[in-house]
């Protein structure tokens, strides 16, 4: 599986199209699509991995473990555990969908990254 195919696969799992991932990673227009014919830079690949919550090694096919290697992931995981412990899985009496929880997680990761 190519890098582009892995990115497409994970993007679909996260509910994103490649244009959205490209935008969230702050890459130039159609950068990810260009990886069909050329190698991505490490910085760009890291930005996409961060957006998707996976490691660069996963995107490169060096591992089948999708988890990110970032040190701050434990803090986010701890926060998700706290939310579950305090039953913060509802808003306005409605269950928060899993995809929305993923968005909340990415926002929190961004806040954590900005502080460290």
JSON list of N, CA and C in Angstrom, two decimals, residues 52-90:
[
{"chain": "A", "resi": 52, "resn": "UNK", "atom": "N", "xyz": [-4.22, 13.22, 11.29]},
{"chain": "A", "resi": 52, "resn": "UNK", "atom": "CA", "xyz": [-4.93, 11.94, 11.29]},
{"chain": "A", "resi": 52, "resn": "UNK", "atom": "C", "xyz": [-4.74, 11.14, 12.58]},
{"chain": "A", "resi": 53, "resn": "UNK", "atom": "N", "xyz": [-3.83, 11.58, 13.43]},
{"chain": "A", "resi": 53, "resn": "UNK", "atom": "CA", "xyz": [-3.60, 10.88, 14.70]},
{"chain": "A", "resi": 53, "resn": "UNK", "atom": "C", "xyz": [-2.89, 9.55, 14.54]},
{"chain": "A", "resi": 54, "resn": "UNK", "atom": "N", "xyz": [-2.00, 9.47, 13.56]},
{"chain": "A", "resi": 54, "resn": "UNK", "atom": "CA", "xyz": [-1.21, 8.26, 13.33]},
{"chain": "A", "resi": 54, "resn": "UNK", "atom": "C", "xyz": [0.25, 8.66, 13.26]},
{"chain": "A", "resi": 55, "resn": "UNK", "atom": "N", "xyz": [1.12, 7.66, 13.26]},
{"chain": "A", "resi": 55, "resn": "UNK", "atom": "CA", "xyz": [2.54, 7.94, 13.15]},
{"chain": "A", "resi": 55, "resn": "UNK", "atom": "C", "xyz": [2.96, 8.03, 11.69]},
{"chain": "A", "resi": 56, "resn": "UNK", "atom": "N", "xyz": [4.07, 8.70, 11.45]},
{"chain": "A", "resi": 56, "resn": "UNK", "atom": "CA", "xyz": [4.65, 8.75, 10.11]},
{"chain": "A", "resi": 56, "resn": "UNK", "atom": "C", "xyz": [5.01, 7.33, 9.68]},
{"chain": "A", "resi": 57, "resn": "UNK", "atom": "N", "xyz": [5.51, 6.54, 10.61]},
{"chain": "A", "resi": 57, "resn": "UNK", "atom": "CA", "xyz": [5.85, 5.15, 10.29]},
{"chain": "A", "resi": 57, "resn": "UNK", "atom": "C", "xyz": [4.65, 4.39, 9.76]},
{"chain": "A", "resi": 58, "resn": "UNK", "atom": "N", "xyz": [3.48, 4.65, 10.31]},
{"chain": "A", "resi": 58, "resn": "UNK", "atom": "CA", "xyz": [2.28, 3.98, 9.81]},
{"chain": "A", "resi": 58, "resn": "UNK", "atom": "C", "xyz": [2.00, 4.41, 8.37]},
{"chain": "A", "resi": 59, "resn": "UNK", "atom": "N", "xyz": [2.06, 5.71, 8.12]},
{"chain": "A", "resi": 59, "resn": "UNK", "atom": "CA", "xyz": [1.79, 6.20, 6.77]},
{"chain": "A", "resi": 59, "resn": "UNK", "atom": "C", "xyz": [2.80, 5.68, 5.76]},
{"chain": "A", "resi": 60, "resn": "UNK", "atom": "N", "xyz": [4.04, 5.47, 6.21]},
{"chain": "A", "resi": 60, "resn": "UNK", "atom": "CA", "xyz": [5.07, 4.93, 5.32]},
{"chain": "A", "resi": 60, "resn": "UNK", "atom": "C", "xyz": [4.98, 3.42, 5.15]},
{"chain": "A", "resi": 61, "resn": "UNK", "atom": "N", "xyz": [4.14, 2.78, 5.95]},
{"chain": "A", "resi": 61, "resn": "UNK", "atom": "CA", "xyz": [4.00, 1.33, 5.85]},
{"chain": "A", "resi": 61, "resn": "UNK", "atom": "C", "xyz": [5.03, 0.56, 6.65]},
{"chain": "A", "resi": 62, "resn": "UNK", "atom": "N", "xyz": [5.74, 1.26, 7.56]},
{"chain": "A", "resi": 62, "resn": "UNK", "atom": "CA", "xyz": [6.76, 0.61, 8.39]},
{"chain": "A", "resi": 62, "resn": "UNK", "atom": "C", "xyz": [6.16, -0.13, 9.57]},
{"chain": "A", "resi": 63, "resn": "UNK", "atom": "N", "xyz": [4.90, 0.16, 9.89]},
{"chain": "A", "resi": 63, "resn": "UNK", "atom": "CA", "xyz": [4.20, -0.50, 10.99]},
{"chain": "A", "resi": 63, "resn": "UNK", "atom": "C", "xyz": [2.72, -0.55, 10.65]},
{"chain": "A", "resi": 64, "resn": "UNK", "atom": "N", "xyz": [2.03, -1.50, 11.26]},
{"chain": "A", "resi": 64, "resn": "UNK", "atom": "CA", "xyz": [0.59, -1.57, 11.09]},
{"chain": "A", "resi": 64, "resn": "UNK", "atom": "C", "xyz": [-0.14, -0.95, 12.28]},
{"chain": "A", "resi": 65, "resn": "UNK", "atom": "N", "xyz": [0.61, -0.42, 13.24]},
{"chain": "A", "resi": 65, "resn": "UNK", "atom": "CA", "xyz": [0.04, 0.27, 14.39]},
{"chain": "A", "resi": 65, "resn": "UNK", "atom": "C", "xyz": [-0.30, 1.70, 13.98]},
{"chain": "A", "resi": 66, "resn": "UNK", "atom": "N", "xyz": [-1.57, 2.04, 14.06]},
{"chain": "A", "resi": 66, "resn": "UNK", "atom": "CA", "xyz": [-2.02, 3.36, 13.61]},
{"chain": "A", "resi": 66, "resn": "UNK", "atom": "C", "xyz": [-1.72, 4.47, 14.61]},
{"chain": "A", "resi": 67, "resn": "UNK", "atom": "N", "xyz": [-1.39, 4.13, 15.82]},
{"chain": "A", "resi": 67, "resn": "UNK", "atom": "CA", "xyz": [-1.25, 5.13, 16.88]},
{"chain": "A", "resi": 67, "resn": "UNK", "atom": "C", "xyz": [-0.09, 6.07, 16.64]},
{"chain": "A", "resi": 68, "resn": "UNK", "atom": "N", "xyz": [-0.30, 7.28, 17.04]},
{"chain": "A", "resi": 68, "resn": "UNK", "atom": "CA", "xyz": [0.73, 8.31, 16.92]},
{"chain": "A", "resi": 68, "resn": "UNK", "atom": "C", "xyz": [1.85, 8.04, 17.91]},
{"chain": "A", "resi": 69, "resn": "UNK", "atom": "N", "xyz": [3.02, 8.52, 17.58]},
{"chain": "A", "resi": 69, "resn": "UNK", "atom": "CA", "xyz": [4.18, 8.41, 18.48]},
{"chain": "A", "resi": 69, "resn": "UNK", "atom": "C", "xyz": [4.36, 9.65, 19.33]},
{"chain": "A", "resi": 70, "resn": "UNK", "atom": "N", "xyz": [3.42, 10.58, 19.26]},
{"chain": "A", "resi": 70, "resn": "UNK", "atom": "CA", "xyz": [3.58, 11.83, 19.97]},
{"chain": "A", "resi": 70, "resn": "UNK", "atom": "C", "xyz": [3.44, 11.64, 21.48]},
{"chain": "A", "resi": 71, "resn": "UNK", "atom": "N", "xyz": [4.29, 12.33, 22.23]},
{"chain": "A", "resi": 71, "resn": "UNK", "atom": "CA", "xyz": [4.29, 12.20, 23.69]},
{"chain": "A", "resi": 71, "resn": "UNK", "atom": "C", "xyz": [3.02, 12.74, 24.33]},
{"chain": "A", "resi": 72, "resn": "UNK", "atom": "N", "xyz": [2.37, 13.71, 23.69]},
{"chain": "A", "resi": 72, "resn": "UNK", "atom": "CA", "xyz": [1.19, 14.33, 24.28]},
{"chain": "A", "resi": 72, "resn": "UNK", "atom": "C", "xyz": [-0.06, 13.49, 24.13]},
{"chain": "A", "resi": 73, "resn": "UNK", "atom": "N", "xyz": [-0.01, 12.39, 23.36]},
{"chain": "A", "resi": 73, "resn": "UNK", "atom": "CA", "xyz": [-1.19, 11.56, 23.18]},
{"chain": "A", "resi": 73, "resn": "UNK", "atom": "C", "xyz": [-1.70, 11.02, 24.51]},
{"chain": "A", "resi": 74, "resn": "UNK", "atom": "N", "xyz": [-0.81, 10.76, 25.46]},
{"chain": "A", "resi": 74, "resn": "UNK", "atom": "CA", "xyz": [-1.24, 10.24, 26.76]},
{"chain": "A", "resi": 74, "resn": "UNK", "atom": "C", "xyz": [-2.11, 11.27, 27.47]},
{"chain": "A", "resi": 75, "resn": "UNK", "atom": "N", "xyz": [-1.76, 12.53, 27.37]},
{"chain": "A", "resi": 75, "resn": "UNK", "atom": "CA", "xyz": [-2.56, 13.57, 28.00]},
{"chain": "A", "resi": 75, "resn": "UNK", "atom": "C", "xyz": [-3.97, 13.60, 27.41]},
{"chain": "A", "resi": 76, "resn": "UNK", "atom": "N", "xyz": [-4.07, 13.47, 26.08]},
{"chain": "A", "resi": 76, "resn": "UNK", "atom": "CA", "xyz": [-5.37, 13.45, 25.43]},
{"chain": "A", "resi": 76, "resn": "UNK", "atom": "C", "xyz": [-6.13, 12.21, 25.85]},
{"chain": "A", "resi": 77, "resn": "UNK", "atom": "N", "xyz": [-5.46, 11.06, 25.87]},
{"chain": "A", "resi": 77, "resn": "UNK", "atom": "CA", "xyz": [-6.11, 9.83, 26.29]},
{"chain": "A", "resi": 77, "resn": "UNK", "atom": "C", "xyz": [-6.62, 9.97, 27.72]},
{"chain": "A", "resi": 78, "resn": "UNK", "atom": "N", "xyz": [-5.81, 10.58, 28.58]},
{"chain": "A", "resi": 78, "resn": "UNK", "atom": "CA", "xyz": [-6.24, 10.80, 29.95]},
{"chain": "A", "resi": 78, "resn": "UNK", "atom": "C", "xyz": [-7.49, 11.66, 30.00]},
{"chain": "A", "resi": 79, "resn": "UNK", "atom": "N", "xyz": [-7.55, 12.69, 29.18]},
{"chain": "A", "resi": 79, "resn": "UNK", "atom": "CA", "xyz": [-8.71, 13.57, 29.15]},
{"chain": "A", "resi": 79, "resn": "UNK", "atom": "C", "xyz": [-9.94, 12.81, 28.68]},
{"chain": "A", "resi": 80, "resn": "UNK", "atom": "N", "xyz": [-9.78, 11.95, 27.66]},
{"chain": "A", "resi": 80, "resn": "UNK", "atom": "CA", "xyz": [-10.91, 11.16, 27.19]},
{"chain": "A", "resi": 80, "resn": "UNK", "atom": "C", "xyz": [-11.41, 10.23, 28.29]},
{"chain": "A", "resi": 81, "resn": "UNK", "atom": "N", "xyz": [-10.47, 9.63, 29.05]},
{"chain": "A", "resi": 81, "resn": "UNK", "atom": "CA", "xyz": [-10.85, 8.78, 30.16]},
{"chain": "A", "resi": 81, "resn": "UNK", "atom": "C", "xyz": [-11.61, 9.57, 31.22]},
{"chain": "A", "resi": 82, "resn": "UNK", "atom": "N", "xyz": [-11.14, 10.77, 31.48]},
{"chain": "A", "resi": 82, "resn": "UNK", "atom": "CA", "xyz": [-11.82, 11.63, 32.47]},
{"chain": "A", "resi": 82, "resn": "UNK", "atom": "C", "xyz": [-13.23, 11.95, 31.99]},
{"chain": "A", "resi": 83, "resn": "UNK", "atom": "N", "xyz": [-13.36, 12.27, 30.71]},
{"chain": "A", "resi": 83, "resn": "UNK", "atom": "CA", "xyz": [-14.70, 12.58, 30.16]},
{"chain": "A", "resi": 83, "resn": "UNK", "atom": "C", "xyz": [-15.63, 11.39, 30.34]},
{"chain": "A", "resi": 84, "resn": "UNK", "atom": "N", "xyz": [-15.12, 10.19, 30.06]},
{"chain": "A", "resi": 84, "resn": "UNK", "atom": "CA", "xyz": [-15.95, 8.99, 30.20]},
{"chain": "A", "resi": 84, "resn": "UNK", "atom": "C", "xyz": [-16.28, 8.73, 31.67]},
{"chain": "A", "resi": 85, "resn": "UNK", "atom": "N", "xyz": [-15.27, 8.93, 32.54]},
{"chain": "A", "resi": 85, "resn": "UNK", "atom": "CA", "xyz": [-15.48, 8.69, 33.97]},
{"chain": "A", "resi": 85, "resn": "UNK", "atom": "C", "xyz": [-16.57, 9.60, 34.53]},
{"chain": "A", "resi": 86, "resn": "UNK", "atom": "N", "xyz": [-16.59, 10.83, 34.09]},
{"chain": "A", "resi": 86, "resn": "UNK", "atom": "CA", "xyz": [-17.59, 11.77, 34.55]},
{"chain": "A", "resi": 86, "resn": "UNK", "atom": "C", "xyz": [-18.82, 11.78, 33.64]},
{"chain": "A", "resi": 87, "resn": "UNK", "atom": "N", "xyz": [-18.87, 10.80, 32.76]},
{"chain": "A", "resi": 87, "resn": "UNK", "atom": "CA", "xyz": [-20.01, 10.60, 31.86]},
{"chain": "A", "resi": 87, "resn": "UNK", "atom": "C", "xyz": [-20.29, 11.84, 31.01]},
{"chain": "A", "resi": 88, "resn": "UNK", "atom": "N", "xyz": [-19.21, 12.48, 30.56]},
{"chain": "A", "resi": 88, "resn": "UNK", "atom": "CA", "xyz": [-19.35, 13.63, 29.68]},
{"chain": "A", "resi": 88, "resn": "UNK", "atom": "C", "xyz": [-19.35, 13.11, 28.24]},
{"chain": "A", "resi": 89, "resn": "UNK", "atom": "N", "xyz": [-20.37, 12.39, 27.91]},
{"chain": "A", "resi": 89, "resn": "UNK", "atom": "CA", "xyz": [-20.52, 11.86, 26.56]},
{"chain": "A", "resi": 89, "resn": "UNK", "atom": "C", "xyz": [-21.85, 12.33, 25.97]},
{"chain": "A", "resi": 90, "resn": "UNK", "atom": "N", "xyz": [-22.44, 13.29, 26.68]},
{"chain": "A", "resi": 90, "resn": "UNK", "atom": "CA", "xyz": [-23.69, 13.85, 26.20]},
{"chain": "A", "resi": 90, "resn": "UNK", "atom": "C", "xyz": [-23.61, 15.37, 26.25]}
]
